[in-house]
XYZ file of C-alpha atoms in Angstrom:
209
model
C 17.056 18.515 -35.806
C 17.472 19.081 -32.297
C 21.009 17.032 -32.144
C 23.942 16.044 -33.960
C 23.619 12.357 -33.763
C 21.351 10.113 -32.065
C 23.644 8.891 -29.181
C 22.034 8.191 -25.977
C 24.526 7.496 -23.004
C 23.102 6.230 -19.569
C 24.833 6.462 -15.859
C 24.583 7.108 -12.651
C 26.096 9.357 -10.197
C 27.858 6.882 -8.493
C 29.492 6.227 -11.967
C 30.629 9.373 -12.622
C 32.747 9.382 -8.839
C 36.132 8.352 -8.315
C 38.082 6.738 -5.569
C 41.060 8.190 -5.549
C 41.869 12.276 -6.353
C 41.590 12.843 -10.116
C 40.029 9.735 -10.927
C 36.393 11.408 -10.842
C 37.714 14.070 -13.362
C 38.510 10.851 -15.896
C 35.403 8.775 -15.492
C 33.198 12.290 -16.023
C 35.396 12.737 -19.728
C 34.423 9.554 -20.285
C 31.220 9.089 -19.886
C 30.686 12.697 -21.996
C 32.846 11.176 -24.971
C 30.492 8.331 -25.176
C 27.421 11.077 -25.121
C 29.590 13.352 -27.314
C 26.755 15.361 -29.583
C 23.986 13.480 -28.126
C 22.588 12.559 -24.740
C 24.104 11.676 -21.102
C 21.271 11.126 -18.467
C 22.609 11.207 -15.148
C 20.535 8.910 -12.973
C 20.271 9.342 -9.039
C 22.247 12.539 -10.146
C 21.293 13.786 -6.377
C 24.909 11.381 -5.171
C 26.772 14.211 -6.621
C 26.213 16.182 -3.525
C 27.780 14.220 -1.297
C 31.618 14.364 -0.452
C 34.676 15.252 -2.037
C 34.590 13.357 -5.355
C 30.614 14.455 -5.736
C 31.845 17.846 -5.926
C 34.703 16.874 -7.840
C 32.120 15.790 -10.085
C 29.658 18.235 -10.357
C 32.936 20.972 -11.047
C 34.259 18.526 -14.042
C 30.272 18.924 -15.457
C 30.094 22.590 -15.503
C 33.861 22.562 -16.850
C 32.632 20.610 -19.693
C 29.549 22.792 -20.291
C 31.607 24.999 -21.466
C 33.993 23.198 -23.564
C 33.694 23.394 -27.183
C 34.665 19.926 -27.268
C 31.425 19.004 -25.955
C 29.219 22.024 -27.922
C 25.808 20.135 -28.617
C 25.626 17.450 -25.765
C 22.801 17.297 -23.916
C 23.227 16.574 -20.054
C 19.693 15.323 -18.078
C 20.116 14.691 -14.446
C 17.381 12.576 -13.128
C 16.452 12.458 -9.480
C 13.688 13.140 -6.759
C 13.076 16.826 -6.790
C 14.209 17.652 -3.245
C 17.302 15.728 -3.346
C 17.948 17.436 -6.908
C 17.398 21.044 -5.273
C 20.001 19.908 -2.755
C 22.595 19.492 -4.870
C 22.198 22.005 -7.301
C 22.582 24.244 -4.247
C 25.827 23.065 -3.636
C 27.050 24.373 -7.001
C 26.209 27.420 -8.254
C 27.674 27.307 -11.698
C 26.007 23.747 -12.164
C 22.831 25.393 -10.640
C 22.705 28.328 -13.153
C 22.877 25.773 -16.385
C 19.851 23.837 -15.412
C 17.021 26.188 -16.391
C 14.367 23.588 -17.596
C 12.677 20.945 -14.999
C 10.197 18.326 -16.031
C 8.345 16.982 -12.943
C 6.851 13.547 -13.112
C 3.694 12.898 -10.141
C 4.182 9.763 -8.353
C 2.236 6.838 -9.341
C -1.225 6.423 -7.951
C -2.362 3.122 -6.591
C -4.042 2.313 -10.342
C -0.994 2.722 -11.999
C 0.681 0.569 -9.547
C -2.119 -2.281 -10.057
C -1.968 -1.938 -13.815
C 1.545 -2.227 -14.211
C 1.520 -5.393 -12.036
C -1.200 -7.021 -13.955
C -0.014 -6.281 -17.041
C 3.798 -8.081 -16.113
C 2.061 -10.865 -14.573
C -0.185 -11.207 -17.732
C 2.878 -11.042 -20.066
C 4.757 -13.832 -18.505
C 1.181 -15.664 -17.977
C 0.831 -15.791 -14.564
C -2.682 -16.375 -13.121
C -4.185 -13.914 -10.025
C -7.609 -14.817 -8.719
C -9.696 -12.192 -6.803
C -8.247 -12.430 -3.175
C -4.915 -11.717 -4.686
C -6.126 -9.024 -6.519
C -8.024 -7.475 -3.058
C -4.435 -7.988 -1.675
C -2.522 -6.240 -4.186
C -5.055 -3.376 -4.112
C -5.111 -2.936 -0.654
C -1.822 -3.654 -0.032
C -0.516 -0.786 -2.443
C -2.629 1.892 -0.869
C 0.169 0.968 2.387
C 3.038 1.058 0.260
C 2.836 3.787 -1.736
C 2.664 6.029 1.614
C 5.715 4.993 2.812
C 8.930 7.069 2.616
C 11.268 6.234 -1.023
C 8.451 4.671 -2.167
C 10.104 4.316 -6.120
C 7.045 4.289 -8.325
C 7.886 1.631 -11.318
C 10.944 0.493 -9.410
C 9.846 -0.514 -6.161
C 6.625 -2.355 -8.596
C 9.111 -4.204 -10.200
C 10.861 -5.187 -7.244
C 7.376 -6.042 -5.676
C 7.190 -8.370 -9.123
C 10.769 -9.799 -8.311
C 10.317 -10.571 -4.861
C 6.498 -12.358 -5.332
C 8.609 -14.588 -7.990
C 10.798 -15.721 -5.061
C 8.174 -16.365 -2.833
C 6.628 -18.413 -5.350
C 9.110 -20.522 -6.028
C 9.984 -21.158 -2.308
C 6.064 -22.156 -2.004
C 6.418 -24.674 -5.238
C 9.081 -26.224 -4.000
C 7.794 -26.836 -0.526
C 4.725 -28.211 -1.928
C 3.561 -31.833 -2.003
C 1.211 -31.057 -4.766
C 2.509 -29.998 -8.106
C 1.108 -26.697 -9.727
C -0.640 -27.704 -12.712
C -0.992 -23.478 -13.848
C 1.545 -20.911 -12.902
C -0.417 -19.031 -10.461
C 0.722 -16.014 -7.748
C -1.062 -16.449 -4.587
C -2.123 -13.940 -1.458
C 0.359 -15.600 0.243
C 3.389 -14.822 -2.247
C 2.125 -11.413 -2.842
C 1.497 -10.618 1.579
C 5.039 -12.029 1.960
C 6.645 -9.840 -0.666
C 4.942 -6.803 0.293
C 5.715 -7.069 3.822
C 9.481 -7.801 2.689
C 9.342 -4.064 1.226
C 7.098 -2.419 3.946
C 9.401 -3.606 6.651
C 12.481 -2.600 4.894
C 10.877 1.269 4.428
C 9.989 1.178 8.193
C 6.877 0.174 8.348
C 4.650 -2.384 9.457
C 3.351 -5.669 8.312
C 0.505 -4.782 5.343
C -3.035 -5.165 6.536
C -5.329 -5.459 3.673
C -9.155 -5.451 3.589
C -9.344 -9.538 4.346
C -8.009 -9.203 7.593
C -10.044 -6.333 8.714
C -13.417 -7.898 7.644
């Protein structure tokens, strides 16, 4: 038995910083009571870097590393690995109580396409093959670009080819007998993303035959 109970308590950085001075220190106790003997992941756990109550933060963690209060809770931080590095640096005592590191590889352009098919499958959406070419081509752009966010920025690809969707429904004269995503809905949502990252409008394999 690797823990004392099977608790499992889920935040973020920016939940564990305060406003004010000394309001960090509370919302860190907190959030480890709830996690008491089990598990607090720390998402985006590279915020605690930044500024005054970040630091505040990351102090009030290694304080209650050693606190027999909190003797058997497990603390993951979650983050990209540069960002991590970054702040760990500013800490030393934080830095010297993270000893193990699991890196996870970015998602390749398959994964990316599988994940999408499978969601679209799920809520039985129909794709035909120029929206698949458009996907696949489209990911090989997106992927490249800087904060690219693996399952997240997927499922906000998902999220935003819903919208355009709907927009296209409703604009139509002609009802849609079959719930279908189009090239258009998909072209639309991925340059929505691309142009938000700083890049440029996807080109896919249809427009350069």
């Amino acid at each position: 038995k690797l823990l004392n109970c099977n608790r499992f308590k889920e935040t973020s950085a920016l939940k564990l910083t305060g406003e004010y001075v000394g309001q960090t220190k509370k919302k860190v106790e907190e959030q480890l009571k709830d996690a008491k003997g089990g598990v607090l992941f720390i998402d985006e756990a590279y915020e605690l870097g930044k500024g005054s109550f970040g630091e505040e933060a990351c102090t009030s963690l290694v304080a209650a590393m050693t606190d027999p209060e909190f003797v058997g809770t497990v603390i993951i931080i979650a983050g990209y690995k540069q960002q991590i590095d970054a702040m760990l640096n500013t800490n030393a005592g934080l830095k010297s109580r993270f000893t193990e590191f699991f890196d996870f590889p970015d998602w390749r352009k398959e994964d990316c396409l599988h994940w999408f098919k499978q969601r679209a499958e799920t809520a039985s959406f129909i794709m035909d093959d120029t929206a698949f070419a458009v996907l696949d081509s489209g990911f090989d752009e997106l992927i490249s670009l800087p904060g690219w966010g693996n399952a997240r920025d997927v499922d906000k690809l998902w999220k935003a080819a819903l919208k355009e969707r709907a927009s296209r429904v409703v604009a139509s004269e002609h009802k849609e007998l079959e719930r279908t995503l189009q090239e258009v809905d998909l072209r639309v949502a991925m340059n929505e993303i691309a142009l938000s990252r700083g890049g440029g409008e996807i080109s896919t394999s249809q427009d350069q035959d």
